[in-house]
Amino acid sequence: MVENEILLKSLRGEKIERFPVWLMRQAGRYMSEYRRLRAKAGDFLDFCKNVELAVEASLLPLKLLDVDAIIIFSDILVPLEAIGVKVRFLEGEGPKLDWDGELGSLKDYDPEENGYVYEIIRQVKKAQSKVPVIGFAGAPFTLSSYMIEGASSREFRRTKLFMWERERHFFNLMETLTEVIFEYLSHQIEAGADVVQIFDSWTNYLSYGDYEYYVYPFIDELINRLKSNYDTPVIYFFKGSSSFFDLAASTSADALSVDWSVELSQACLRTDKALQGNLEPSVLYAAEEVIRHKTLQLLRSVPRSSRYVFNLGHGLAPDMEFDKVKLLVDTVKSFKL
Ligand code: CP3
């Protein structure tokens, strides 16, 4: 039980007095307190594995922004380490991964290798009972793209060629990742995660046909498996939301987290699912009155009876200003239904 159940209520379609708000990447470098913890931890992956510091980082957005949910501080790439992919974060360059492209060189997944993640969830639950805790994982496609590209990418050319030219192999990889993520999220739920979110951050680079054929069957299977084992709400975040909306809406996810390619008021009419999103993150670089105006405009466009959770269409960036992020959260919380 948590004191502030507004997120869970909105996801379930119960009556609420205002829309709930949390932000993707809400614990990050835009916060000086985060930068202080990060400096203490050293390397980013060491930070993710340092339970005490990761718990502190997870709690920062509740303390400083008073958001309606805590997403645990971690990264989507940590389960890949557990299957034998070498993962490094180089300062200013983002993630680097080493994998030879062969399934045979991957290890069987032992979910206990990510035991520190479940411990972070247990300790965040213990440290506060104010808001629900969101666990998360990368979606099979987004994780496969990091393994294949070996780094962040602008084109995803290697991933596409792998997918098209080595189709059987790609499907085997997606199957393996689906199993890994199912196990990983199951352990997070059993450790106390109240909600889980699956991040499909790079699907916007795919054509409709490729998403439908190569990506959808696995995300559908993953969410079905989660929903047939647990009541825990599942949020599916996917980029390229306007193209793939109806496919995503046909999964058994409880909520779809959509980017700004979707017109939210229309999306509300196209599904019974809860929706999350979708303010364009760049709005946070604008002047205060623009932030307030754009945020209220979005909130007013959502039909009052919708199951809706305010969020951005993607994550916060390191160079955003804390005070503007705070203004955004306060603006959402001031909007009464
Ligand atoms: O949302 C949250 O506050 C929870 C923590 C969280 C992080 N990463 C922390 C993080 C979550 C949910 C993620 C997910 C994640 N990681 C995604 C999916 C979400 C999205 O934004 O699309 C992706 C694609 C990754 C992979 C990843 N990790 C990238 C591309 C980067 C940026 C590299 C860089 O140098 O900025 C990271 C690092 C990362 N993950 C940071 C944080 C706070 C920054 C690391 C730092 O402190 O320098």
Short mmCIF file of N, CA and C in Angstrom, two decimals, residues 179-258:
data_model
loop_
_atom_site.label_atom_id
_atom_site.label_comp_id
_atom_site.label_asym_id
_atom_site.label_seq_id
_atom_site.Cartn_x
_atom_site.Cartn_y
_atom_site.Cartn_z
N GLU A 179 12.77 -14.02 -23.38
CA GLU A 179 12.85 -14.89 -22.19
C GLU A 179 13.63 -14.20 -21.06
N VAL A 180 14.76 -13.60 -21.41
CA VAL A 180 15.59 -12.90 -20.41
C VAL A 180 14.78 -11.79 -19.74
N ILE A 181 14.11 -10.98 -20.54
CA ILE A 181 13.37 -9.83 -20.00
C ILE A 181 12.19 -10.29 -19.16
N PHE A 182 11.55 -11.39 -19.59
CA PHE A 182 10.44 -11.93 -18.79
C PHE A 182 10.95 -12.32 -17.40
N GLU A 183 12.06 -13.03 -17.36
CA GLU A 183 12.63 -13.45 -16.07
C GLU A 183 13.04 -12.24 -15.23
N TYR A 184 13.67 -11.31 -15.89
CA TYR A 184 14.19 -10.11 -15.20
C TYR A 184 13.04 -9.30 -14.60
N LEU A 185 11.99 -9.06 -15.38
CA LEU A 185 10.85 -8.28 -14.87
C LEU A 185 10.08 -9.08 -13.82
N SER A 186 9.99 -10.39 -13.98
CA SER A 186 9.31 -11.21 -12.96
C SER A 186 10.00 -11.04 -11.61
N HIS A 187 11.33 -11.05 -11.63
CA HIS A 187 12.06 -10.86 -10.37
C HIS A 187 11.85 -9.45 -9.81
N GLN A 188 11.74 -8.46 -10.68
CA GLN A 188 11.48 -7.09 -10.19
C GLN A 188 10.09 -7.02 -9.55
N ILE A 189 9.12 -7.66 -10.17
CA ILE A 189 7.76 -7.66 -9.61
C ILE A 189 7.75 -8.38 -8.27
N GLU A 190 8.45 -9.50 -8.22
CA GLU A 190 8.48 -10.25 -6.96
C GLU A 190 9.22 -9.50 -5.86
N ALA A 191 10.13 -8.60 -6.25
CA ALA A 191 10.82 -7.78 -5.25
C ALA A 191 9.96 -6.60 -4.79
N GLY A 192 8.84 -6.35 -5.48
CA GLY A 192 7.94 -5.30 -5.00
C GLY A 192 7.61 -4.20 -6.00
N ALA A 193 8.07 -4.29 -7.24
CA ALA A 193 7.71 -3.26 -8.22
C ALA A 193 6.18 -3.21 -8.36
N ASP A 194 5.62 -2.00 -8.26
CA ASP A 194 4.16 -1.85 -8.33
C ASP A 194 3.69 -1.77 -9.77
N VAL A 195 4.57 -1.35 -10.66
CA VAL A 195 4.28 -1.16 -12.08
C VAL A 195 5.56 -1.52 -12.81
N VAL A 196 5.48 -2.03 -14.04
CA VAL A 196 6.71 -2.15 -14.83
C VAL A 196 6.53 -1.45 -16.18
N GLN A 197 7.61 -0.83 -16.63
CA GLN A 197 7.59 -0.19 -17.94
C GLN A 197 8.64 -0.84 -18.83
N ILE A 198 8.24 -1.09 -20.08
CA ILE A 198 9.16 -1.68 -21.06
C ILE A 198 9.50 -0.58 -22.07
N PHE A 199 10.80 -0.35 -22.27
CA PHE A 199 11.27 0.74 -23.14
C PHE A 199 11.64 0.21 -24.52
N ASP A 200 10.86 0.63 -25.54
CA ASP A 200 11.23 0.33 -26.93
C ASP A 200 11.62 1.66 -27.58
N SER A 201 12.84 2.10 -27.24
CA SER A 201 13.22 3.49 -27.54
C SER A 201 13.55 3.76 -28.99
N TRP A 202 13.86 2.73 -29.76
CA TRP A 202 14.35 3.02 -31.12
C TRP A 202 13.47 2.47 -32.23
N THR A 203 12.26 2.08 -31.92
CA THR A 203 11.37 1.52 -32.94
C THR A 203 11.01 2.55 -34.01
N ASN A 204 11.16 3.83 -33.71
CA ASN A 204 10.81 4.86 -34.71
C ASN A 204 11.69 4.78 -35.96
N TYR A 205 12.77 4.04 -35.90
CA TYR A 205 13.62 3.90 -37.09
C TYR A 205 13.12 2.82 -38.03
N LEU A 206 12.10 2.08 -37.63
CA LEU A 206 11.62 0.96 -38.44
C LEU A 206 10.43 1.32 -39.31
N SER A 207 10.32 0.62 -40.44
CA SER A 207 9.11 0.75 -41.25
C SER A 207 7.99 0.01 -40.54
N TYR A 208 6.76 0.32 -40.95
CA TYR A 208 5.61 -0.35 -40.35
C TYR A 208 5.72 -1.86 -40.50
N GLY A 209 6.05 -2.28 -41.72
CA GLY A 209 6.12 -3.72 -42.01
C GLY A 209 7.18 -4.42 -41.18
N ASP A 210 8.33 -3.78 -40.99
CA ASP A 210 9.38 -4.40 -40.19
C ASP A 210 9.00 -4.46 -38.71
N TYR A 211 8.36 -3.42 -38.22
CA TYR A 211 7.90 -3.47 -36.83
C TYR A 211 6.90 -4.61 -36.65
N GLU A 212 5.98 -4.70 -37.60
CA GLU A 212 4.93 -5.72 -37.50
C GLU A 212 5.51 -7.14 -37.53
N TYR A 213 6.49 -7.34 -38.42
CA TYR A 213 7.01 -8.69 -38.66
C TYR A 213 8.12 -9.08 -37.68
N TYR A 214 9.03 -8.14 -37.39
CA TYR A 214 10.22 -8.49 -36.60
C TYR A 214 10.12 -8.14 -35.12
N VAL A 215 9.27 -7.20 -34.77
CA VAL A 215 9.27 -6.67 -33.40
C VAL A 215 8.00 -7.02 -32.64
N TYR A 216 6.87 -6.78 -33.27
CA TYR A 216 5.58 -6.93 -32.60
C TYR A 216 5.36 -8.32 -31.99
N PRO A 217 5.65 -9.43 -32.71
CA PRO A 217 5.34 -10.75 -32.12
C PRO A 217 6.04 -10.97 -30.78
N PHE A 218 7.22 -10.40 -30.61
CA PHE A 218 7.99 -10.65 -29.39
C PHE A 218 7.52 -9.77 -28.24
N ILE A 219 7.22 -8.52 -28.53
CA ILE A 219 6.73 -7.64 -27.46
C ILE A 219 5.34 -8.12 -27.03
N ASP A 220 4.57 -8.59 -28.00
CA ASP A 220 3.23 -9.12 -27.69
C ASP A 220 3.34 -10.33 -26.77
N GLU A 221 4.26 -11.22 -27.12
CA GLU A 221 4.50 -12.43 -26.33
C GLU A 221 5.00 -12.09 -24.92
N LEU A 222 5.93 -11.16 -24.84
CA LEU A 222 6.48 -10.76 -23.54
C LEU A 222 5.38 -10.22 -22.63
N ILE A 223 4.57 -9.31 -23.17
CA ILE A 223 3.53 -8.70 -22.33
C ILE A 223 2.46 -9.74 -21.96
N ASN A 224 2.12 -10.61 -22.91
CA ASN A 224 1.17 -11.69 -22.58
C ASN A 224 1.68 -12.56 -21.44
N ARG A 225 2.95 -12.89 -21.50
CA ARG A 225 3.50 -13.74 -20.43
C ARG A 225 3.47 -13.03 -19.09
N LEU A 226 3.82 -11.73 -19.10
CA LEU A 226 3.77 -10.98 -17.84
C LEU A 226 2.35 -10.92 -17.31
N LYS A 227 1.41 -10.60 -18.21
CA LYS A 227 0.02 -10.43 -17.76
C LYS A 227 -0.62 -11.75 -17.36
N SER A 228 -0.15 -12.87 -17.91
CA SER A 228 -0.78 -14.11 -17.47
C SER A 228 -0.17 -14.62 -16.17
N ASN A 229 0.92 -14.01 -15.72
CA ASN A 229 1.52 -14.41 -14.45
C ASN A 229 1.32 -13.41 -13.31
N TYR A 230 1.10 -12.14 -13.65
CA TYR A 230 1.03 -11.10 -12.61
C TYR A 230 -0.09 -10.10 -12.92
N ASP A 231 -0.62 -9.48 -11.83
CA ASP A 231 -1.62 -8.41 -12.01
C ASP A 231 -0.95 -7.06 -12.23
N THR A 232 0.33 -6.98 -11.95
CA THR A 232 1.08 -5.72 -12.01
C THR A 232 0.87 -5.01 -13.35
N PRO A 233 0.48 -3.72 -13.31
CA PRO A 233 0.31 -2.99 -14.57
C PRO A 233 1.59 -2.93 -15.39
N VAL A 234 1.44 -3.09 -16.69
CA VAL A 234 2.56 -3.01 -17.63
C VAL A 234 2.36 -1.80 -18.54
N ILE A 235 3.38 -0.93 -18.59
CA ILE A 235 3.36 0.22 -19.50
C ILE A 235 4.34 -0.08 -20.64
N TYR A 236 3.89 0.09 -21.87
CA TYR A 236 4.76 -0.13 -23.02
C TYR A 236 5.09 1.22 -23.67
N PHE A 237 6.36 1.62 -23.58
CA PHE A 237 6.82 2.86 -24.22
C PHE A 237 7.42 2.51 -25.57
N PHE A 238 6.95 3.13 -26.62
CA PHE A 238 7.49 2.83 -27.95
C PHE A 238 7.56 4.10 -28.77
N LYS A 239 8.69 4.30 -29.41
CA LYS A 239 8.87 5.47 -30.28
C LYS A 239 8.29 5.13 -31.66
N GLY A 240 7.92 6.16 -32.37
CA GLY A 240 7.24 5.94 -33.66
C GLY A 240 5.79 5.61 -33.38
N SER A 241 5.28 6.24 -32.32
CA SER A 241 3.98 5.85 -31.79
C SER A 241 2.84 6.01 -32.78
N SER A 242 2.92 7.02 -33.66
CA SER A 242 1.77 7.21 -34.56
C SER A 242 1.69 6.06 -35.56
N SER A 243 2.85 5.55 -36.02
CA SER A 243 2.81 4.45 -36.98
C SER A 243 2.30 3.16 -36.36
N PHE A 244 2.79 2.87 -35.16
CA PHE A 244 2.55 1.52 -34.61
C PHE A 244 1.46 1.49 -33.56
N PHE A 245 0.71 2.59 -33.46
CA PHE A 245 -0.24 2.73 -32.36
C PHE A 245 -1.23 1.56 -32.28
N ASP A 246 -1.85 1.22 -33.41
CA ASP A 246 -2.88 0.18 -33.35
C ASP A 246 -2.30 -1.19 -33.02
N LEU A 247 -1.09 -1.45 -33.51
CA LEU A 247 -0.44 -2.72 -33.15
C LEU A 247 -0.14 -2.75 -31.65
N ALA A 248 0.45 -1.67 -31.15
CA ALA A 248 0.77 -1.61 -29.72
C ALA A 248 -0.52 -1.73 -28.89
N ALA A 249 -1.59 -1.11 -29.40
CA ALA A 249 -2.87 -1.16 -28.67
C ALA A 249 -3.46 -2.56 -28.67
N SER A 250 -3.00 -3.42 -29.57
CA SER A 250 -3.53 -4.78 -29.58
C SER A 250 -2.71 -5.73 -28.69
N THR A 251 -1.66 -5.24 -28.03
CA THR A 251 -0.96 -6.06 -27.03
C THR A 251 -1.81 -6.05 -25.76
N SER A 252 -1.42 -6.84 -24.77
CA SER A 252 -2.19 -6.80 -23.52
C SER A 252 -1.60 -5.83 -22.49
N ALA A 253 -0.78 -4.88 -22.95
CA ALA A 253 -0.27 -3.85 -22.03
C ALA A 253 -1.45 -3.09 -21.41
N ASP A 254 -1.26 -2.64 -20.15
CA ASP A 254 -2.30 -1.83 -19.52
C ASP A 254 -2.26 -0.41 -20.02
N ALA A 255 -1.04 0.06 -20.37
CA ALA A 255 -0.89 1.45 -20.77
C ALA A 255 0.14 1.56 -21.89
N LEU A 256 -0.09 2.53 -22.78
CA LEU A 256 0.87 2.82 -23.84
C LEU A 256 1.49 4.17 -23.55
N SER A 257 2.82 4.22 -23.54
CA SER A 257 3.52 5.48 -23.37
C SER A 257 3.94 5.94 -24.75
N VAL A 258 3.38 7.06 -25.19
CA VAL A 258 3.54 7.47 -26.59
C VAL A 258 4.40 8.72 -26.74
#
